[in-house]
Amino acid sequence: MNFGVYIHIPFCRGKCDYCSFYSIPCPRDQGETRILLDGYLQALIKDIASNIPFHGAVVDSIYFGGGTPSLFGQNRISAVLRTLKEFFQVIPHAEMSIECNPSDIRVDALLPLIDVGINRVTVGIQSFHERLRKLIGRFPEPVKPDVLEQFFTIPGIVHGLDLMVGILGASDEELYGDLSSAIMLKPEHISVYLLTLEKGTSLADRMANDEEFQNLQRQQLACAIDYLADAGYHQYEISNYCISGFESKHNLKYWTFQPYLGFGAGAHGFTGENRYYNNQSVEEYIKSPCYVQDVRSVDAAMAEYLMTALRLIDGFSETSFWEIFQTDIPYHVKQALQALQHEKLLKCMQDGNSLRYALTKEGLFISDYVIYRCVESLL
Ligand code: SF4
């Protein structure tokens, strides 16, 4: 059984108005911030070194997520990779990904990371329009076209780009401008996220989650799906599109219930049997990493599987459900699946000797509702 490894870097240059993730603003890598980042690195190393039960496990994907992992710096990222290679069997050509802010994608900063094995870099553009980035309070990052062009021609890595759509106030021109600017850079992978108004964020205080907002979201998502399909990007998950063969192997582990080890303040992991998480602040984590077992009932585990598997455009098959839970899909879930088929929100296809369920295009636009209907009897 191969594992993924997730390394959480909960630091950002500033706080975006729509973000509800735990992260600490770290504008510059100097002074007290440097001491904090160095302390976090030492805690990560200690954490990896003390994960004795899994030492020696085969690792085929490593993902630095955040936060803004690129501001952790090449030396610290290299040190984490060295430690992982010391304690785990990281296979040759393992997928090694990092998320970056546009201001961190300088070629001189990325080449050392590529030298130590990073082979997949995703840039969180969100929008090429400064007006839209200001509207959602995206921590201001100038997107310099020449720097972007340089980044997207670095050989030997998979280039990813994140966009955000469904921003109330965005015109069709701006939406298509963002999509066409993205395509022109020829990334192998594109993520398109719908803006969500998370409770407690400053954006949720100034933007209403009303009918107008929801209609715009649906319309912009439909445009993005069609536009990217015409440009040769296949949608393999609700928010993810790629040129065939460039799917994120690491993220697919989350959606197909494969094991991954998580390290860092706020990281989650799944050993294949047990889930665990870390809910410590950075300061607590630096003092001593400590994980909590996330004990779940079988029903809760089934609900989680269905919630993640239905995010995949190919959905899930009865066989894959059986292989994970050693039992058939529960009666009430099957009833919900059938009802949703009648409502044309879900489709059911023959898959060998098994049946496969997936969202229809209509279901995809209201995926939260459809997925909730599937799992509500398990909650
Ligand atoms: S950069 Fe990402 S993680 Fe950091 S505050 Fe902005 S949205 Fe949140």
Coordinates of C-alpha atoms and ligand atoms in Angstrom, one line a residue:
M1 CA 0.0 0.0 0.0
N2 CA 1.5 3.3 -1.1
F3 CA 1.0 6.4 1.1
G4 CA 0.7 10.1 0.3
V5 CA 2.3 12.6 2.6
Y6 CA 0.7 16.0 3.3
I7 CA 2.8 18.8 4.9
H8 CA 0.8 21.7 6.2
I9 CA 2.4 25.2 6.1
P10 CA -0.1 27.5 7.8
F11 CA 1.6 30.8 7.0
C12 CA 0.5 33.4 4.5
R13 CA 1.8 36.9 3.5
G14 CA -1.5 38.4 4.6
K15 CA -5.1 37.3 5.3
C16 CA -7.5 37.2 2.4
D17 CA -11.0 38.4 3.2
Y18 CA -12.8 35.2 2.1
C19 CA -10.5 32.8 3.9
S20 CA -11.6 30.9 7.0
F21 CA -8.5 28.7 7.2
Y22 CA -6.2 29.0 10.1
S23 CA -3.1 30.7 9.0
I24 CA -0.6 33.2 10.4
P25 CA 0.3 36.3 8.5
C26 CA 4.1 36.3 7.8
P27 CA 4.9 39.2 5.5
R28 CA 8.7 38.7 5.5
D29 CA 11.2 35.9 6.3
Q30 CA 13.2 37.9 8.8
G31 CA 13.4 38.8 12.5
E32 CA 10.7 37.1 14.6
T33 CA 9.1 35.6 11.6
R34 CA 12.3 33.8 10.7
I35 CA 12.5 32.4 14.2
L36 CA 8.9 31.2 14.0
L37 CA 9.5 29.5 10.6
D38 CA 12.7 27.9 11.8
G39 CA 10.9 26.6 14.9
Y40 CA 8.1 25.2 12.7
L41 CA 10.7 23.4 10.6
Q42 CA 12.3 21.8 13.6
A43 CA 8.8 20.7 14.9
L44 CA 8.0 19.2 11.5
I45 CA 11.3 17.3 11.5
K46 CA 10.7 16.0 15.0
D47 CA 7.1 15.1 14.1
I48 CA 8.2 13.1 11.0
A49 CA 11.0 11.4 13.0
S50 CA 8.6 10.3 15.7
N51 CA 6.0 8.7 13.4
I52 CA 7.7 5.4 14.1
P53 CA 4.8 3.0 13.2
F54 CA 4.9 4.2 9.6
H55 CA 8.6 4.6 9.1
G56 CA 9.7 2.6 6.0
A57 CA 6.2 3.0 4.3
V58 CA 6.3 3.5 0.6
V59 CA 5.4 7.1 -0.4
D60 CA 4.4 8.0 -3.9
S61 CA 3.2 11.5 -3.4
I62 CA 4.1 14.5 -1.2
Y63 CA 2.1 17.7 -1.1
F64 CA 3.0 21.0 0.5
G65 CA -0.2 22.8 1.1
G66 CA -1.3 25.7 3.2
G67 CA -1.4 28.5 3.8
T68 CA 1.2 29.6 1.4
P69 CA 3.9 26.9 1.4
S70 CA 6.2 28.7 -1.0
L71 CA 6.9 31.3 1.6
F72 CA 8.4 28.6 3.8
G73 CA 11.5 28.9 1.6
Q74 CA 13.5 26.5 -0.5
N75 CA 16.0 25.5 2.3
R76 CA 13.2 24.6 4.8
I77 CA 11.3 22.7 2.1
S78 CA 14.5 20.8 1.1
A79 CA 15.1 20.0 4.8
V80 CA 11.5 18.5 5.1
L81 CA 12.0 16.5 1.9
R82 CA 15.4 15.2 3.1
T83 CA 13.7 14.1 6.4
L84 CA 10.9 12.4 4.6
K85 CA 13.4 10.5 2.4
E86 CA 15.3 9.5 5.5
F87 CA 12.3 7.9 7.2
F88 CA 10.1 6.7 4.3
Q89 CA 10.7 4.9 1.0
V90 CA 9.9 7.8 -1.3
I91 CA 9.7 6.2 -4.7
P92 CA 11.7 7.6 -7.7
H93 CA 9.6 10.1 -9.6
A94 CA 7.1 10.4 -6.7
E95 CA 4.7 13.3 -7.3
M96 CA 5.9 16.2 -5.2
S97 CA 3.6 19.3 -5.3
I98 CA 3.7 22.7 -3.8
E99 CA 1.2 25.6 -3.8
C100 CA 2.7 29.0 -4.5
N101 CA 1.6 32.6 -4.5
P102 CA 2.2 34.5 -7.8
S103 CA 4.9 36.6 -6.1
D104 CA 6.9 33.4 -5.3
I105 CA 7.1 31.9 -8.7
R106 CA 10.4 33.5 -9.7
V107 CA 12.4 31.0 -11.7
D108 CA 15.5 31.5 -9.5
A109 CA 13.5 30.6 -6.4
L110 CA 11.9 27.5 -8.0
L111 CA 14.9 25.9 -9.6
P112 CA 16.4 24.8 -6.3
L113 CA 13.1 23.2 -5.4
I114 CA 12.9 21.4 -8.7
D115 CA 16.5 20.2 -8.0
V116 CA 15.3 18.5 -4.8
G117 CA 12.4 16.8 -6.5
I118 CA 9.4 19.2 -6.6
N119 CA 7.8 18.4 -9.9
R120 CA 4.4 20.0 -9.6
V121 CA 3.8 23.7 -8.8
T122 CA 0.4 25.4 -8.6
V123 CA 0.0 29.1 -8.6
G124 CA -3.0 30.7 -6.8
I125 CA -3.9 33.4 -9.4
Q126 CA -7.6 33.5 -8.5
S127 CA -8.1 36.3 -11.0
F128 CA -5.9 38.1 -13.5
H129 CA -8.0 41.2 -12.8
E130 CA -6.8 43.4 -10.0
R131 CA -10.4 44.8 -9.6
L132 CA -11.7 41.3 -8.8
R133 CA -8.9 40.4 -6.5
K134 CA -9.6 43.6 -4.6
L135 CA -13.3 42.9 -4.5
I136 CA -12.8 39.6 -2.7
G137 CA -9.9 40.9 -0.6
R138 CA -7.3 38.6 -2.1
F139 CA -4.1 39.5 -0.4
P140 CA -2.8 41.9 -3.1
E141 CA -0.3 40.2 -5.3
P142 CA 0.8 41.8 -8.6
V143 CA 0.5 39.3 -11.4
K144 CA 3.3 40.2 -13.7
P145 CA 2.8 38.7 -17.1
D146 CA 6.5 38.3 -17.9
V147 CA 7.1 36.4 -14.6
L148 CA 4.0 34.2 -15.3
E149 CA 5.2 33.4 -18.8
Q150 CA 8.6 32.5 -17.5
F151 CA 7.1 30.2 -14.9
F152 CA 4.8 28.4 -17.3
T153 CA 7.7 27.6 -19.6
I154 CA 9.9 26.0 -16.9
P155 CA 10.6 22.5 -18.2
G156 CA 10.2 19.3 -16.3
I157 CA 7.3 20.2 -14.0
V158 CA 3.6 20.1 -14.1
H159 CA 2.3 23.7 -14.0
G160 CA -1.0 24.3 -12.2
L161 CA -3.1 27.4 -11.9
D162 CA -6.0 28.2 -9.6
L163 CA -8.9 30.4 -10.6
M164 CA -11.9 31.6 -8.7
V165 CA -15.3 32.2 -10.3
G166 CA -18.7 33.2 -9.1
I167 CA -17.5 36.5 -7.7
L168 CA -20.5 38.8 -7.4
G169 CA -19.8 41.9 -9.5
A170 CA -17.6 40.1 -12.0
S171 CA -18.7 40.8 -15.6
D172 CA -18.8 38.1 -18.3
E173 CA -15.9 40.0 -19.9
E174 CA -13.8 39.5 -16.8
L175 CA -14.8 35.9 -16.5
Y176 CA -13.8 35.1 -20.1
G177 CA -10.8 37.2 -19.7
D178 CA -9.6 35.1 -16.8
L179 CA -10.3 31.8 -18.6
S180 CA -8.6 32.9 -21.8
S181 CA -5.6 34.3 -19.9
A182 CA -5.3 31.0 -18.1
I183 CA -5.5 28.9 -21.3
M184 CA -2.9 31.1 -23.0
L185 CA -0.4 30.1 -20.4
K186 CA -0.9 26.4 -21.3
P187 CA -1.0 25.0 -17.7
E188 CA -1.3 21.2 -17.6
H189 CA -3.7 21.5 -14.7
I190 CA -6.4 24.1 -13.8
S191 CA -8.5 24.3 -10.6
V192 CA -11.6 26.5 -10.7
Y193 CA -13.1 27.2 -7.4
L194 CA -16.5 28.8 -6.7
L195 CA -16.2 31.7 -4.3
T196 CA -17.7 30.6 -1.0
L197 CA -18.9 33.0 1.7
E198 CA -17.6 31.4 4.8
K199 CA -19.2 32.5 8.1
G200 CA -16.9 34.7 10.1
T201 CA -14.9 36.0 7.2
S202 CA -15.0 39.7 6.4
L203 CA -16.2 39.0 2.8
A204 CA -19.3 37.2 4.2
D205 CA -20.1 40.4 6.1
R206 CA -20.1 42.5 3.0
M207 CA -21.5 40.1 0.3
A208 CA -24.9 38.5 0.6
N209 CA -25.4 34.8 -0.2
D210 CA -28.7 35.5 -2.0
E211 CA -30.4 34.3 -5.1
E212 CA -28.5 36.7 -7.3
F213 CA -25.2 35.4 -6.0
Q214 CA -26.2 31.8 -6.4
N215 CA -27.5 32.3 -10.0
L216 CA -24.3 34.1 -10.9
Q217 CA -22.2 31.2 -9.4
R218 CA -24.1 28.6 -11.4
Q219 CA -23.9 30.6 -14.6
Q220 CA -20.1 31.3 -14.3
L221 CA -19.4 27.7 -13.4
A222 CA -21.3 26.5 -16.5
C223 CA -19.3 28.9 -18.6
A224 CA -16.0 27.7 -17.1
I225 CA -16.8 24.0 -17.7
D226 CA -17.7 24.6 -21.3
Y227 CA -14.8 26.9 -22.0
L228 CA -12.2 24.6 -20.5
A229 CA -13.7 21.6 -22.3
D230 CA -13.4 23.4 -25.6
A231 CA -9.8 24.2 -24.8
G232 CA -9.0 20.4 -24.2
Y233 CA -9.2 20.3 -20.4
H234 CA -11.1 17.4 -19.0
Q235 CA -12.9 17.9 -15.8
Y236 CA -12.1 15.0 -13.4
E237 CA -13.4 16.5 -10.2
I238 CA -15.9 19.2 -9.4
S239 CA -13.2 21.9 -9.2
N240 CA -10.4 20.3 -11.2
Y241 CA -9.5 20.1 -14.9
C242 CA -6.4 19.0 -16.7
I243 CA -4.9 17.8 -19.9
S244 CA -5.3 14.0 -19.8
G245 CA -2.7 12.3 -17.7
F246 CA -1.9 15.3 -15.5
E247 CA -4.5 14.6 -12.8
S248 CA -3.2 15.2 -9.2
K249 CA -2.4 11.8 -7.9
H250 CA -2.1 13.1 -4.4
N251 CA -5.5 14.7 -4.4
L252 CA -7.1 11.6 -5.9
K253 CA -6.0 9.8 -2.8
Y254 CA -8.4 12.0 -0.7
W255 CA -11.3 11.3 -3.1
T256 CA -10.8 7.6 -3.3
F257 CA -10.1 6.8 0.3
Q258 CA -6.4 6.0 -0.1
P259 CA -4.0 6.5 2.8
Y260 CA -2.0 9.6 3.5
L261 CA 0.0 10.8 6.4
G262 CA -0.4 14.4 7.5
F263 CA 2.2 16.5 9.3
G264 CA 2.0 20.0 10.7
A265 CA -0.3 22.3 12.7
G266 CA -3.8 21.7 11.4
A267 CA -2.9 18.6 9.3
H268 CA -5.1 15.6 8.8
G269 CA -4.1 12.0 8.0
F270 CA -5.7 8.7 7.1
T271 CA -3.8 5.5 7.7
G272 CA -6.2 3.4 5.7
E273 CA -7.9 2.4 9.0
N274 CA -7.8 5.4 11.3
R275 CA -8.2 9.1 10.8
Y276 CA -6.4 11.7 12.9
Y277 CA -5.9 15.4 13.0
N278 CA -3.9 18.1 14.6
N279 CA -5.8 21.0 15.9
Q280 CA -2.9 22.8 17.6
S281 CA -1.8 26.4 17.1
V282 CA 1.6 26.8 15.5
E283 CA 3.0 27.8 18.9
E284 CA 1.6 24.6 20.6
Y285 CA 2.8 22.5 17.6
I286 CA 6.3 23.9 17.9
K287 CA 6.4 23.0 21.6
S288 CA 5.3 19.4 21.0
P289 CA 3.3 18.0 18.0
C290 CA 0.2 16.1 19.2
Y291 CA -2.5 14.3 17.2
V292 CA -6.0 13.4 18.0
Q293 CA -7.6 10.2 16.8
D294 CA -10.7 11.0 14.7
V295 CA -12.9 8.0 15.6
R296 CA -15.8 7.5 13.3
S297 CA -18.7 5.1 13.1
V298 CA -19.1 3.0 10.0
D299 CA -22.0 5.2 8.9
A300 CA -19.9 8.3 9.2
A301 CA -17.1 6.7 7.2
M302 CA -19.5 5.7 4.5
A303 CA -21.0 9.2 4.4
E304 CA -17.5 10.6 4.0
Y305 CA -16.6 8.2 1.2
L306 CA -19.8 9.1 -0.7
M307 CA -19.2 12.8 -0.2
T308 CA -15.7 12.7 -1.6
A309 CA -16.3 10.1 -4.3
L310 CA -19.2 11.9 -5.7
R311 CA -17.0 14.9 -6.3
L312 CA -15.3 12.9 -9.0
I313 CA -16.8 13.3 -12.4
D314 CA -16.6 9.4 -12.7
G315 CA -18.3 9.0 -9.4
F316 CA -18.0 5.7 -7.7
S317 CA -19.0 2.1 -8.4
E318 CA -20.7 -0.4 -6.2
T319 CA -17.6 -2.6 -6.4
S320 CA -15.3 0.2 -5.1
F321 CA -17.8 0.8 -2.2
W322 CA -17.8 -3.0 -1.4
E323 CA -14.0 -3.2 -1.6
I324 CA -13.7 -0.4 1.0
F325 CA -16.6 -1.4 3.4
Q326 CA -17.0 -5.1 2.7
T327 CA -20.7 -4.6 2.4
D328 CA -23.3 -3.4 -0.1
I329 CA -24.5 0.2 -0.3
P330 CA -27.0 0.6 2.5
Y331 CA -30.7 0.4 1.6
H332 CA -31.6 4.0 2.4
V333 CA -28.6 5.3 0.4
K334 CA -29.7 3.2 -2.6
Q335 CA -33.2 4.6 -2.4
A336 CA -31.7 8.2 -2.4
L337 CA -29.5 7.3 -5.4
Q338 CA -32.6 6.1 -7.3
A339 CA -34.7 9.1 -6.4
L340 CA -31.9 11.4 -7.5
Q341 CA -31.6 9.5 -10.8
H342 CA -35.3 10.1 -11.4
E343 CA -34.7 13.8 -10.8
K344 CA -31.9 13.6 -13.3
L345 CA -29.4 14.9 -10.8
L346 CA -27.5 11.6 -10.7
K347 CA -26.7 9.1 -13.4
C348 CA -26.2 5.3 -13.1
M349 CA -24.0 3.4 -15.6
Q350 CA -23.0 -0.2 -16.1
D351 CA -19.4 -0.7 -15.1
G352 CA -18.4 -4.3 -15.8
N353 CA -20.5 -6.4 -13.4
S354 CA -21.1 -3.4 -11.3
L355 CA -23.1 -0.1 -11.4
R356 CA -21.4 3.3 -11.3
Y357 CA -23.0 6.5 -9.9
A358 CA -22.0 10.0 -10.8
L359 CA -23.4 13.5 -10.8
T360 CA -25.2 14.7 -14.0
K361 CA -24.2 18.1 -15.3
E362 CA -27.4 19.5 -13.6
G363 CA -26.4 17.7 -10.4
L364 CA -23.0 19.1 -10.5
F365 CA -24.3 22.7 -10.3
I366 CA -26.1 21.8 -7.0
S367 CA -23.6 19.2 -5.9
D368 CA -23.8 20.1 -2.2
Y369 CA -27.6 19.5 -2.2
V370 CA -27.3 16.2 -4.2
I371 CA -24.5 14.8 -2.1
Y372 CA -26.4 15.7 1.1
R373 CA -29.4 13.8 -0.2
C374 CA -27.3 10.8 -0.8
V375 CA -25.8 10.6 2.6
E376 CA -28.4 12.1 4.9
S377 CA -29.6 8.7 6.1
L378 CA -26.1 8.0 7.4
L379 CA -25.7 11.3 9.3
Ligands
SF4_1 S1 -3.3 32.9 0.7 FE1 -4.8 31.1 0.8 S2 -4.6 30.3 2.8 FE2 -3.6 32.3 2.9 S3 -5.2 33.7 3.6 FE3 -5.3 33.7 1.3 S4 -6.8 32.2 0.8 FE4 -6.2 31.8 2.9

